[in-house]
mmCIF file of C-alpha atoms and ligand atoms in Angstrom:
data_model
loop_
_atom_site.group_PDB
_atom_site.id
_atom_site.type_symbol
_atom_site.label_atom_id
_atom_site.label_comp_id
_atom_site.label_asym_id
_atom_site.label_seq_id
_atom_site.Cartn_x
_atom_site.Cartn_y
_atom_site.Cartn_z
ATOM 1 C CA MET A 1 0.000 0.000 0.000
ATOM 2 C CA LYS A 2 1.318 3.437 -0.959
ATOM 3 C CA ARG A 3 0.211 6.946 -0.015
ATOM 4 C CA ILE A 4 -0.509 8.611 -3.329
ATOM 5 C CA LEU A 5 -1.253 12.238 -4.138
ATOM 6 C CA ILE A 6 -3.115 13.082 -7.342
ATOM 7 C CA THR A 7 -3.198 16.790 -8.151
ATOM 8 C CA GLY A 8 -6.129 17.461 -10.463
ATOM 9 C CA GLY A 9 -7.676 14.267 -9.071
ATOM 10 C CA ALA A 10 -11.270 15.442 -9.478
ATOM 11 C CA GLY A 11 -10.865 15.971 -13.215
ATOM 12 C CA PHE A 12 -11.564 13.594 -16.064
ATOM 13 C CA LEU A 13 -8.294 11.612 -16.098
ATOM 14 C CA GLY A 14 -7.503 12.197 -12.418
ATOM 15 C CA SER A 15 -10.775 10.718 -11.175
ATOM 16 C CA HIS A 16 -10.257 7.506 -13.163
ATOM 17 C CA LEU A 17 -6.736 7.352 -11.767
ATOM 18 C CA CYS A 18 -8.149 7.735 -8.213
ATOM 19 C CA ASP A 19 -10.464 4.763 -8.901
ATOM 20 C CA LYS A 20 -7.656 2.563 -10.205
ATOM 21 C CA LEU A 21 -5.234 3.341 -7.361
ATOM 22 C CA ILE A 22 -7.911 2.809 -4.700
ATOM 23 C CA GLU A 23 -8.820 -0.492 -6.408
ATOM 24 C CA HIS A 24 -5.142 -1.485 -6.090
ATOM 25 C CA GLY A 25 -5.368 -1.020 -2.299
ATOM 26 C CA ASN A 26 -3.557 2.321 -1.954
ATOM 27 C CA GLU A 27 -4.352 5.408 0.098
ATOM 28 C CA VAL A 28 -5.253 8.232 -2.267
ATOM 29 C CA LEU A 29 -5.275 11.953 -1.593
ATOM 30 C CA CYS A 30 -7.084 13.880 -4.299
ATOM 31 C CA LEU A 31 -6.117 17.552 -4.490
ATOM 32 C CA ASP A 32 -8.137 19.883 -6.710
ATOM 33 C CA ASN A 33 -9.297 23.486 -6.984
ATOM 34 C CA PHE A 34 -12.384 22.396 -8.975
ATOM 35 C CA PHE A 35 -11.709 24.738 -11.885
ATOM 36 C CA THR A 36 -12.636 22.070 -14.450
ATOM 37 C CA GLY A 37 -12.978 19.107 -12.105
ATOM 38 C CA SER A 38 -16.057 18.171 -10.143
ATOM 39 C CA LYS A 39 -16.997 16.446 -6.900
ATOM 40 C CA ASP A 40 -19.398 14.323 -8.942
ATOM 41 C CA ASN A 41 -16.383 12.572 -10.474
ATOM 42 C CA ILE A 42 -15.156 11.282 -7.112
ATOM 43 C CA ILE A 43 -18.336 11.317 -5.008
ATOM 44 C CA HIS A 44 -18.464 7.502 -4.952
ATOM 45 C CA LEU A 45 -15.032 7.459 -3.246
ATOM 46 C CA LEU A 46 -15.786 9.929 -0.444
ATOM 47 C CA ALA A 47 -16.964 7.258 2.018
ATOM 48 C CA ASN A 48 -13.843 5.138 1.485
ATOM 49 C CA PRO A 49 -11.436 5.469 4.464
ATOM 50 C CA ARG A 50 -8.468 5.150 2.077
ATOM 51 C CA PHE A 51 -9.623 8.201 0.104
ATOM 52 C CA GLU A 52 -9.218 11.871 1.066
ATOM 53 C CA LEU A 53 -10.124 15.046 -0.764
ATOM 54 C CA ILE A 54 -8.505 18.433 -0.325
ATOM 55 C CA ARG A 55 -9.524 21.680 -2.003
ATOM 56 C CA HIS A 56 -6.287 23.459 -2.803
ATOM 57 C CA ASP A 57 -4.769 25.454 -5.636
ATOM 58 C CA ILE A 58 -1.438 23.894 -6.610
ATOM 59 C CA ILE A 59 0.095 27.259 -7.473
ATOM 60 C CA ASN A 60 0.443 27.605 -3.667
ATOM 61 C CA PRO A 61 2.884 25.398 -1.726
ATOM 62 C CA ILE A 62 1.476 22.585 0.380
ATOM 63 C CA PHE A 63 3.089 20.183 2.830
ATOM 64 C CA LEU A 64 1.796 16.613 2.754
ATOM 65 C CA GLU A 65 3.295 13.168 3.388
ATOM 66 C CA MET A 66 3.297 10.999 0.272
ATOM 67 C CA ASP A 67 5.126 8.132 -1.464
ATOM 68 C CA HIS A 68 3.991 8.893 -5.018
ATOM 69 C CA ILE A 69 2.780 12.105 -6.654
ATOM 70 C CA TYR A 70 0.865 12.274 -9.925
ATOM 71 C CA ASN A 71 0.889 15.904 -11.067
ATOM 72 C CA LEU A 72 -2.201 16.289 -13.267
ATOM 73 C CA ALA A 73 -3.544 19.664 -12.127
ATOM 74 C CA CYS A 74 -4.104 21.813 -15.220
ATOM 75 C CA PRO A 75 -7.121 22.430 -17.456
ATOM 76 C CA ALA A 76 -6.644 20.303 -20.583
ATOM 77 C CA SER A 77 -9.283 21.586 -22.993
ATOM 78 C CA PRO A 78 -8.243 24.523 -25.225
ATOM 79 C CA VAL A 79 -11.452 26.355 -24.280
ATOM 80 C CA HIS A 80 -10.618 26.136 -20.590
ATOM 81 C CA TYR A 81 -6.861 26.658 -20.688
ATOM 82 C CA GLN A 82 -7.328 29.751 -22.859
ATOM 83 C CA HIS A 83 -9.989 31.170 -20.521
ATOM 84 C CA ASN A 84 -7.289 32.481 -18.179
ATOM 85 C CA PRO A 85 -3.967 31.857 -19.919
ATOM 86 C CA ILE A 86 -1.858 33.474 -17.196
ATOM 87 C CA LYS A 87 -3.377 31.132 -14.647
ATOM 88 C CA THR A 88 -2.714 28.201 -16.982
ATOM 89 C CA ILE A 89 1.002 28.850 -17.244
ATOM 90 C CA LYS A 90 1.198 29.580 -13.517
ATOM 91 C CA THR A 91 -0.496 26.261 -12.774
ATOM 92 C CA ASN A 92 1.977 24.432 -14.980
ATOM 93 C CA VAL A 93 5.127 26.139 -13.745
ATOM 94 C CA MET A 94 4.369 26.873 -10.091
ATOM 95 C CA GLY A 95 2.349 23.667 -9.777
ATOM 96 C CA ALA A 96 5.330 21.661 -11.021
ATOM 97 C CA ILE A 97 7.702 23.514 -8.672
ATOM 98 C CA ASN A 98 5.447 22.887 -5.663
ATOM 99 C CA ALA A 99 4.910 19.229 -6.537
ATOM 100 C CA LEU A 100 8.646 18.765 -7.173
ATOM 101 C CA GLY A 101 9.540 20.516 -3.924
ATOM 102 C CA MET A 102 7.316 18.044 -2.115
ATOM 103 C CA ALA A 103 8.852 15.082 -3.976
ATOM 104 C CA LYS A 104 12.340 16.334 -3.089
ATOM 105 C CA ARG A 105 11.519 16.808 0.605
ATOM 106 C CA LEU A 106 9.947 13.340 0.848
ATOM 107 C CA ASN A 107 12.205 11.458 -1.577
ATOM 108 C CA ALA A 108 8.928 10.526 -3.301
ATOM 109 C CA LYS A 109 8.444 9.497 -6.928
ATOM 110 C CA ILE A 110 6.682 12.058 -9.105
ATOM 111 C CA LEU A 111 4.957 11.633 -12.467
ATOM 112 C CA GLN A 112 4.239 14.696 -14.593
ATOM 113 C CA ALA A 113 1.240 14.656 -16.934
ATOM 114 C CA SER A 114 2.786 16.254 -20.001
ATOM 115 C CA THR A 115 1.196 16.348 -23.412
ATOM 116 C CA SER A 116 1.536 15.755 -27.131
ATOM 117 C CA GLU A 117 1.170 19.552 -27.355
ATOM 118 C CA VAL A 118 4.887 19.824 -26.596
ATOM 119 C CA TYR A 119 5.292 18.776 -30.268
ATOM 120 C CA GLY A 120 3.115 21.710 -31.426
ATOM 121 C CA ASP A 121 2.036 21.454 -35.073
ATOM 122 C CA PRO A 122 4.538 18.697 -35.834
ATOM 123 C CA ASP A 123 6.608 18.268 -38.971
ATOM 124 C CA MET A 124 7.675 14.785 -37.859
ATOM 125 C CA HIS A 125 4.978 12.157 -38.203
ATOM 126 C CA PRO A 126 4.266 10.058 -36.181
ATOM 127 C CA GLN A 127 5.895 11.891 -33.275
ATOM 128 C CA LYS A 128 8.790 10.265 -31.408
ATOM 129 C CA GLU A 129 10.041 11.402 -28.005
ATOM 130 C CA GLY A 130 13.321 12.663 -29.512
ATOM 131 C CA TYR A 131 11.487 15.219 -31.689
ATOM 132 C CA TRP A 132 11.794 18.741 -30.229
ATOM 133 C CA GLY A 133 8.535 20.027 -31.670
ATOM 134 C CA ARG A 134 7.210 23.021 -33.558
ATOM 135 C CA VAL A 135 5.431 25.160 -30.992
ATOM 136 C CA ASN A 136 4.432 28.781 -31.515
ATOM 137 C CA PRO A 137 5.824 30.375 -28.338
ATOM 138 C CA VAL A 138 3.572 33.448 -28.557
ATOM 139 C CA GLY A 139 0.243 32.073 -29.794
ATOM 140 C CA PRO A 140 -3.042 31.403 -27.946
ATOM 141 C CA ARG A 141 -2.049 27.794 -27.198
ATOM 142 C CA SER A 142 1.391 28.641 -25.821
ATOM 143 C CA CYS A 143 0.223 29.153 -22.209
ATOM 144 C CA TYR A 144 -0.475 25.425 -22.228
ATOM 145 C CA ASP A 145 2.188 24.147 -24.646
ATOM 146 C CA GLU A 146 5.035 26.205 -23.206
ATOM 147 C CA GLY A 147 3.702 25.658 -19.678
ATOM 148 C CA LYS A 148 3.987 21.906 -20.171
ATOM 149 C CA ARG A 149 7.420 22.267 -21.797
ATOM 150 C CA ALA A 150 8.567 24.277 -18.772
ATOM 151 C CA ALA A 151 7.132 21.616 -16.459
ATOM 152 C CA GLU A 152 9.158 18.972 -18.324
ATOM 153 C CA CYS A 153 12.242 21.166 -18.011
ATOM 154 C CA LEU A 154 11.672 21.492 -14.258
ATOM 155 C CA MET A 155 11.253 17.720 -13.896
ATOM 156 C CA MET A 156 14.550 17.135 -15.690
ATOM 157 C CA ASP A 157 16.418 19.786 -13.683
ATOM 158 C CA TYR A 158 15.129 18.544 -10.313
ATOM 159 C CA HIS A 159 16.219 15.087 -11.403
ATOM 160 C CA ARG A 160 19.709 16.170 -12.546
ATOM 161 C CA GLN A 161 20.322 18.638 -9.724
ATOM 162 C CA ASN A 162 18.559 16.995 -6.787
ATOM 163 C CA ASN A 163 18.163 13.342 -7.832
ATOM 164 C CA VAL A 164 14.377 13.546 -7.655
ATOM 165 C CA LYS A 165 12.771 10.390 -9.085
ATOM 166 C CA VAL A 166 10.776 11.818 -11.963
ATOM 167 C CA LYS A 167 8.723 10.320 -14.771
ATOM 168 C CA ILE A 168 7.310 12.297 -17.680
ATOM 169 C CA ALA A 169 4.243 10.985 -19.531
ATOM 170 C CA ARG A 170 3.457 12.688 -22.848
ATOM 171 C CA ILE A 171 -0.264 12.091 -23.042
ATOM 172 C CA PHE A 172 -2.014 12.167 -26.434
ATOM 173 C CA ASN A 173 -5.745 12.946 -26.884
ATOM 174 C CA THR A 174 -7.676 10.860 -24.362
ATOM 175 C CA TYR A 175 -11.459 10.573 -24.060
ATOM 176 C CA GLY A 176 -14.131 8.719 -22.134
ATOM 177 C CA PRO A 177 -16.793 8.991 -19.427
ATOM 178 C CA ARG A 178 -16.575 11.958 -16.994
ATOM 179 C CA MET A 179 -15.370 14.497 -19.520
ATOM 180 C CA ALA A 180 -17.245 17.614 -18.418
ATOM 181 C CA LEU A 181 -20.354 18.557 -20.380
ATOM 182 C CA ASN A 182 -18.811 21.941 -21.135
ATOM 183 C CA ASP A 183 -15.321 20.518 -21.739
ATOM 184 C CA GLY A 184 -15.197 21.621 -25.375
ATOM 185 C CA ARG A 185 -12.839 18.915 -26.627
ATOM 186 C CA VAL A 186 -13.764 17.171 -29.810
ATOM 187 C CA VAL A 187 -15.014 13.767 -28.649
ATOM 188 C CA SER A 188 -17.305 15.061 -25.900
ATOM 189 C CA ASN A 189 -18.512 17.909 -28.140
ATOM 190 C CA PHE A 190 -19.451 15.579 -30.993
ATOM 191 C CA VAL A 191 -21.101 12.986 -28.742
ATOM 192 C CA ILE A 192 -23.147 15.589 -26.841
ATOM 193 C CA GLN A 193 -24.144 17.386 -30.053
ATOM 194 C CA ALA A 194 -25.203 14.099 -31.681
ATOM 195 C CA LEU A 195 -27.186 12.962 -28.629
ATOM 196 C CA LYS A 196 -29.030 16.284 -28.556
ATOM 197 C CA GLY A 197 -29.653 16.163 -32.311
ATOM 198 C CA GLU A 198 -27.683 19.408 -32.716
ATOM 199 C CA ASP A 199 -25.300 20.262 -35.563
ATOM 200 C CA ILE A 200 -21.845 18.693 -35.303
ATOM 201 C CA THR A 201 -19.243 21.480 -35.341
ATOM 202 C CA VAL A 202 -16.232 20.448 -37.394
ATOM 203 C CA TYR A 203 -13.553 23.135 -37.181
ATOM 204 C CA GLY A 204 -11.873 23.671 -40.559
ATOM 205 C CA ASP A 205 -12.503 21.182 -43.362
ATOM 206 C CA GLY A 206 -12.085 18.187 -41.032
ATOM 207 C CA SER A 207 -9.139 16.702 -42.915
ATOM 208 C CA HIS A 208 -6.796 17.230 -39.964
ATOM 209 C CA THR A 209 -6.156 14.290 -37.658
ATOM 210 C CA ARG A 210 -5.936 13.178 -34.051
ATOM 211 C CA SER A 211 -5.293 9.770 -32.436
ATOM 212 C CA PHE A 212 -7.746 8.979 -29.651
ATOM 213 C CA CYS A 213 -6.941 6.889 -26.590
ATOM 214 C CA TYR A 214 -9.627 5.490 -24.311
ATOM 215 C CA VAL A 215 -9.255 6.592 -20.683
ATOM 216 C CA ASP A 216 -8.804 3.092 -19.183
ATOM 217 C CA ASP A 217 -5.819 2.441 -21.449
ATOM 218 C CA MET A 218 -4.302 5.802 -20.497
ATOM 219 C CA VAL A 219 -4.716 5.177 -16.768
ATOM 220 C CA ASP A 220 -3.007 1.779 -17.145
ATOM 221 C CA GLY A 221 -0.140 3.512 -18.961
ATOM 222 C CA LEU A 222 0.269 6.159 -16.252
ATOM 223 C CA VAL A 223 0.237 3.574 -13.469
ATOM 224 C CA SER A 224 2.740 1.323 -15.224
ATOM 225 C CA MET A 225 5.063 4.293 -15.690
ATOM 226 C CA MET A 226 4.874 5.207 -12.011
ATOM 227 C CA GLU A 227 5.288 1.602 -10.897
ATOM 228 C CA SER A 228 8.090 0.646 -13.262
ATOM 229 C CA ALA A 229 11.330 -0.267 -11.519
ATOM 230 C CA ASP A 230 13.169 2.670 -13.140
ATOM 231 C CA SER A 231 13.772 5.490 -10.697
ATOM 232 C CA PHE A 232 13.865 7.903 -13.658
ATOM 233 C CA LEU A 233 11.914 7.936 -16.916
ATOM 234 C CA GLY A 234 12.331 10.822 -19.322
ATOM 235 C CA PRO A 235 9.462 11.621 -21.708
ATOM 236 C CA VAL A 236 7.408 8.604 -22.811
ATOM 237 C CA ASN A 237 4.570 8.914 -25.329
ATOM 238 C CA LEU A 238 1.265 7.414 -24.165
ATOM 239 C CA GLY A 239 -1.581 7.320 -26.659
ATOM 240 C CA ASN A 240 -3.385 5.238 -29.214
ATOM 241 C CA PRO A 241 -1.530 5.170 -32.533
ATOM 242 C CA HIS A 242 -4.683 4.780 -34.664
ATOM 243 C CA GLU A 243 -5.126 8.100 -36.400
ATOM 244 C CA PHE A 244 -8.485 9.497 -37.563
ATOM 245 C CA ARG A 245 -9.553 12.502 -39.578
ATOM 246 C CA ILE A 246 -11.823 14.783 -37.560
ATOM 247 C CA MET A 247 -14.449 14.509 -40.304
ATOM 248 C CA ASP A 248 -14.427 10.716 -39.994
ATOM 249 C CA LEU A 249 -14.800 10.998 -36.220
ATOM 250 C CA ALA A 250 -17.893 13.181 -36.774
ATOM 251 C CA LYS A 251 -19.416 10.631 -39.161
ATOM 252 C CA THR A 252 -18.639 7.710 -36.823
ATOM 253 C CA VAL A 253 -20.266 9.477 -33.867
ATOM 254 C CA ILE A 254 -23.380 10.306 -35.903
ATOM 255 C CA GLY A 255 -23.577 6.687 -37.069
ATOM 256 C CA MET A 256 -23.151 5.263 -33.580
ATOM 257 C CA THR A 257 -25.686 7.522 -31.839
ATOM 258 C CA GLY A 258 -28.286 6.828 -34.514
ATOM 259 C CA ASN A 259 -29.246 10.512 -34.590
ATOM 260 C CA ARG A 260 -29.511 12.616 -37.708
ATOM 261 C CA SER A 261 -27.333 15.588 -36.824
ATOM 262 C CA LYS A 262 -25.800 17.409 -39.740
ATOM 263 C CA ILE A 263 -22.169 18.411 -39.993
ATOM 264 C CA VAL A 264 -21.435 22.153 -40.055
ATOM 265 C CA HIS A 265 -18.040 23.806 -40.420
ATOM 266 C CA ARG A 266 -16.582 26.457 -38.111
ATOM 267 C CA PRO A 267 -13.243 28.264 -38.490
ATOM 268 C CA LEU A 268 -10.181 26.249 -37.498
ATOM 269 C CA PRO A 269 -8.741 27.777 -34.290
ATOM 270 C CA GLU A 270 -5.370 29.532 -34.578
ATOM 271 C CA ASP A 271 -2.358 27.181 -34.336
ATOM 272 C CA ASP A 272 -4.570 24.073 -34.321
ATOM 273 C CA PRO A 273 -2.147 21.201 -35.126
ATOM 274 C CA MET A 274 -2.885 19.510 -38.478
ATOM 275 C CA GLN A 275 -1.855 16.004 -37.502
ATOM 276 C CA ARG A 276 -1.037 14.041 -34.410
ATOM 277 C CA ASN A 277 -0.060 10.430 -33.939
ATOM 278 C CA PRO A 278 2.125 8.965 -31.181
ATOM 279 C CA ASP A 279 5.019 6.646 -31.885
ATOM 280 C CA ILE A 280 4.614 4.389 -28.841
ATOM 281 C CA SER A 281 7.516 2.023 -29.470
ATOM 282 C CA LEU A 282 9.306 3.299 -26.347
ATOM 283 C CA ALA A 283 6.279 2.603 -24.091
ATOM 284 C CA ARG A 284 5.886 -0.825 -25.685
ATOM 285 C CA LYS A 285 9.555 -1.606 -25.069
ATOM 286 C CA ILE A 286 10.092 -0.333 -21.537
ATOM 287 C CA LEU A 287 6.599 -0.803 -20.067
ATOM 288 C CA GLY A 288 5.136 -3.539 -22.244
ATOM 289 C CA TRP A 289 2.181 -1.139 -22.549
ATOM 290 C CA GLN A 290 -0.112 -0.533 -25.480
ATOM 291 C CA PRO A 291 -3.780 0.448 -25.765
ATOM 292 C CA HIS A 292 -6.414 -2.275 -26.113
ATOM 293 C CA VAL A 293 -9.673 -0.364 -26.555
ATOM 294 C CA ASN A 294 -10.388 0.630 -30.149
ATOM 295 C CA LEU A 295 -12.270 3.799 -31.077
ATOM 296 C CA GLU A 296 -15.573 2.028 -31.673
ATOM 297 C CA LYS A 297 -15.544 0.279 -28.282
ATOM 298 C CA GLY A 298 -14.386 3.423 -26.470
ATOM 299 C CA LEU A 299 -17.022 5.559 -28.172
ATOM 300 C CA GLU A 300 -19.720 3.034 -27.256
ATOM 301 C CA ARG A 301 -18.831 3.415 -23.551
ATOM 302 C CA THR A 302 -18.536 7.185 -23.858
ATOM 303 C CA ILE A 303 -21.899 7.518 -25.620
ATOM 304 C CA GLU A 304 -23.511 5.303 -22.968
ATOM 305 C CA TYR A 305 -22.172 7.628 -20.253
ATOM 306 C CA PHE A 306 -23.306 10.838 -21.960
ATOM 307 C CA ARG A 307 -26.762 9.376 -22.677
ATOM 308 C CA LYS A 308 -27.223 9.292 -18.887
ATOM 309 C CA VAL A 309 -25.926 12.799 -18.145
ATOM 310 C CA VAL A 310 -27.061 14.870 -21.135
HETATM 311 P P1 NAD B 401 -9.415 18.120 -16.690
HETATM 312 O O1 NAD B 401 -9.553 19.557 -17.016
HETATM 313 O O2 NAD B 401 -10.657 17.269 -16.650
HETATM 314 O O3 NAD B 401 -8.685 17.926 -15.287
HETATM 315 C C1 NAD B 401 -7.775 18.834 -14.744
HETATM 316 C C2 NAD B 401 -8.005 18.907 -13.254
HETATM 317 O O4 NAD B 401 -7.051 19.785 -12.663
HETATM 318 C C3 NAD B 401 -9.390 19.453 -12.897
HETATM 319 O O5 NAD B 401 -9.971 18.664 -11.885
HETATM 320 C C4 NAD B 401 -9.100 20.868 -12.405
HETATM 321 O O6 NAD B 401 -10.077 21.357 -11.519
HETATM 322 C C5 NAD B 401 -7.741 20.677 -11.770
HETATM 323 N N1 NAD B 401 -6.957 21.906 -11.684
HETATM 324 C C6 NAD B 401 -6.744 22.819 -12.669
HETATM 325 N N2 NAD B 401 -5.962 23.821 -12.217
HETATM 326 C C7 NAD B 401 -5.662 23.527 -10.918
HETATM 327 C C8 NAD B 401 -4.912 24.181 -9.909
HETATM 328 N N3 NAD B 401 -4.289 25.355 -10.140
HETATM 329 N N4 NAD B 401 -4.823 23.601 -8.680
HETATM 330 C C9 NAD B 401 -5.456 22.425 -8.433
HETATM 331 N N5 NAD B 401 -6.196 21.772 -9.350
HETATM 332 C C10 NAD B 401 -6.299 22.319 -10.576
HETATM 333 O O7 NAD B 401 -8.372 17.530 -17.730
HETATM 334 P P2 NAD B 401 -7.867 16.035 -17.967
HETATM 335 O O8 NAD B 401 -8.181 15.664 -19.359
HETATM 336 O O9 NAD B 401 -8.291 15.161 -16.865
HETATM 337 O O10 NAD B 401 -6.284 16.258 -17.900
HETATM 338 C C11 NAD B 401 -5.519 15.903 -16.759
HETATM 339 C C12 NAD B 401 -4.058 16.170 -17.025
HETATM 340 O O11 NAD B 401 -3.610 15.402 -18.147
HETATM 341 C C13 NAD B 401 -3.741 17.624 -17.367
HETATM 342 O O12 NAD B 401 -2.511 17.974 -16.782
HETATM 343 C C14 NAD B 401 -3.620 17.626 -18.865
HETATM 344 O O13 NAD B 401 -2.785 18.646 -19.323
HETATM 345 C C15 NAD B 401 -3.039 16.247 -19.121
HETATM 346 N N6 NAD B 401 -3.366 15.793 -20.483
HETATM 347 C C16 NAD B 401 -4.623 15.357 -20.784
HETATM 348 C C17 NAD B 401 -4.906 14.976 -22.083
HETATM 349 C C18 NAD B 401 -6.278 14.459 -22.481
HETATM 350 O O14 NAD B 401 -6.500 14.235 -23.672
HETATM 351 N N7 NAD B 401 -7.197 14.217 -21.574
HETATM 352 C C19 NAD B 401 -3.925 15.058 -23.072
HETATM 353 C C20 NAD B 401 -2.664 15.529 -22.728
HETATM 354 C C21 NAD B 401 -2.392 15.888 -21.423
HETATM 355 N N1 UDP B 402 -12.605 20.219 -32.987
HETATM 356 C C1 UDP B 402 -13.674 20.256 -33.853
HETATM 357 N N2 UDP B 402 -14.918 20.508 -33.333
HETATM 358 C C2 UDP B 402 -15.147 20.688 -32.007
HETATM 359 C C3 UDP B 402 -14.031 20.631 -31.121
HETATM 360 C C4 UDP B 402 -12.776 20.395 -31.647
HETATM 361 O O1 UDP B 402 -13.535 20.086 -35.065
HETATM 362 O O2 UDP B 402 -16.317 20.887 -31.628
HETATM 363 C C5 UDP B 402 -11.268 19.922 -33.540
HETATM 364 C C6 UDP B 402 -10.164 20.863 -33.078
HETATM 365 O O3 UDP B 402 -10.096 22.006 -33.896
HETATM 366 C C7 UDP B 402 -8.935 19.986 -33.199
HETATM 367 C C8 UDP B 402 -9.457 18.589 -32.909
HETATM 368 O O4 UDP B 402 -10.864 18.650 -33.085
HETATM 369 O O5 UDP B 402 -8.448 20.013 -34.520
HETATM 370 C C9 UDP B 402 -9.142 18.137 -31.486
HETATM 371 O O6 UDP B 402 -9.520 19.176 -30.622
HETATM 372 P P1 UDP B 402 -9.498 19.055 -29.035
HETATM 373 O O7 UDP B 402 -9.962 20.354 -28.499
HETATM 374 O O8 UDP B 402 -10.235 17.825 -28.636
HETATM 375 O O9 UDP B 402 -7.976 18.787 -28.645
HETATM 376 P P2 UDP B 402 -6.561 19.321 -29.182
HETATM 377 O O10 UDP B 402 -5.938 18.102 -29.727
HETATM 378 O O11 UDP B 402 -6.749 20.356 -30.241
HETATM 379 O O12 UDP B 402 -5.927 19.863 -27.976
#
């Protein structure tokens, strides 16, 4: 049994991670400021004596006693991280410093939730960990992209300078139950629009791509990174390497919900990456990890969830 802190634990990914780590018999402390997370996501855990919840903003220091720290606190949807971009970069940088300070004091292992966004609008395809990326440092997405790049930098420097046991997961687009209704990311948007019979909003012409990973696969990847015997893991891509055009995602969702929504086009947001696909050979090699849930199966479960909450 380990004492595990999950910052951002009441969010979409964090709440599934809380479930998994509790299921494994650990003590879990969920820390969240509820900016995009919700008590509903973890309400079923509140009565469990191995689960604790603390409302705290990770830009402020905090002193806790932990064995493992998963640093997930940060809004992940472009709509939310661009709502208050200064807060977003502060969360990434000061949040990482505070979480790393705690890991250093306790000699605890820390895993940073990084992102495929560190690759920006990539000119290497699929993306490998060695690729340095093509990020616009001054655009509307940079509070998030550069924030995550700075968090990676901090992880590496705390490791090199202070021997902190760090692990960096580069998470690619992940979807599933408990994405917030107002999240604004593509899978939840399309599913909610289709279930309500509303128009499906494809930004741009829909020829650009993403690779979608189901949440259970992602949580398994994060846990196997944290639990691997290595005391240090530099960036490791976690994601599903099956790549889809956004237009095809829209058509699949319409087909699977059985509704007759029509597809409408909206302007492509500035700096929206044209393609994204993880090369996961490193994760396969060092963790023996790969996703198992295909898009159809994952969408089925996601649609079932949103049918209940919409
Ligand atoms: P989410 O928005 O559902 O969850 C983020 C959580 O962090 C929320 O509960 C929010 O309230 C909390 N939070 C935000 N700022 C905070 C602060 N200052 N202090 C404390 N808590 C704060 O997003 P998610 O999809 O669950 O993403 C979780 C993590 O994984 C994020 O760090 C995100 O960048 C990363 N990630 C996610 C994806 C994805 O596709 N889901 C892809 C790449 C990276
Ligand atoms: N997108 C879309 N319609 C929507 C929401 C998003 O066409 O209603 C597009 C968006 O422009 C991007 C892709 O879907 O090209 C994935 O967007 P998301 O916000 O899910 O994540 P990103 O990978 O851009 O961070």
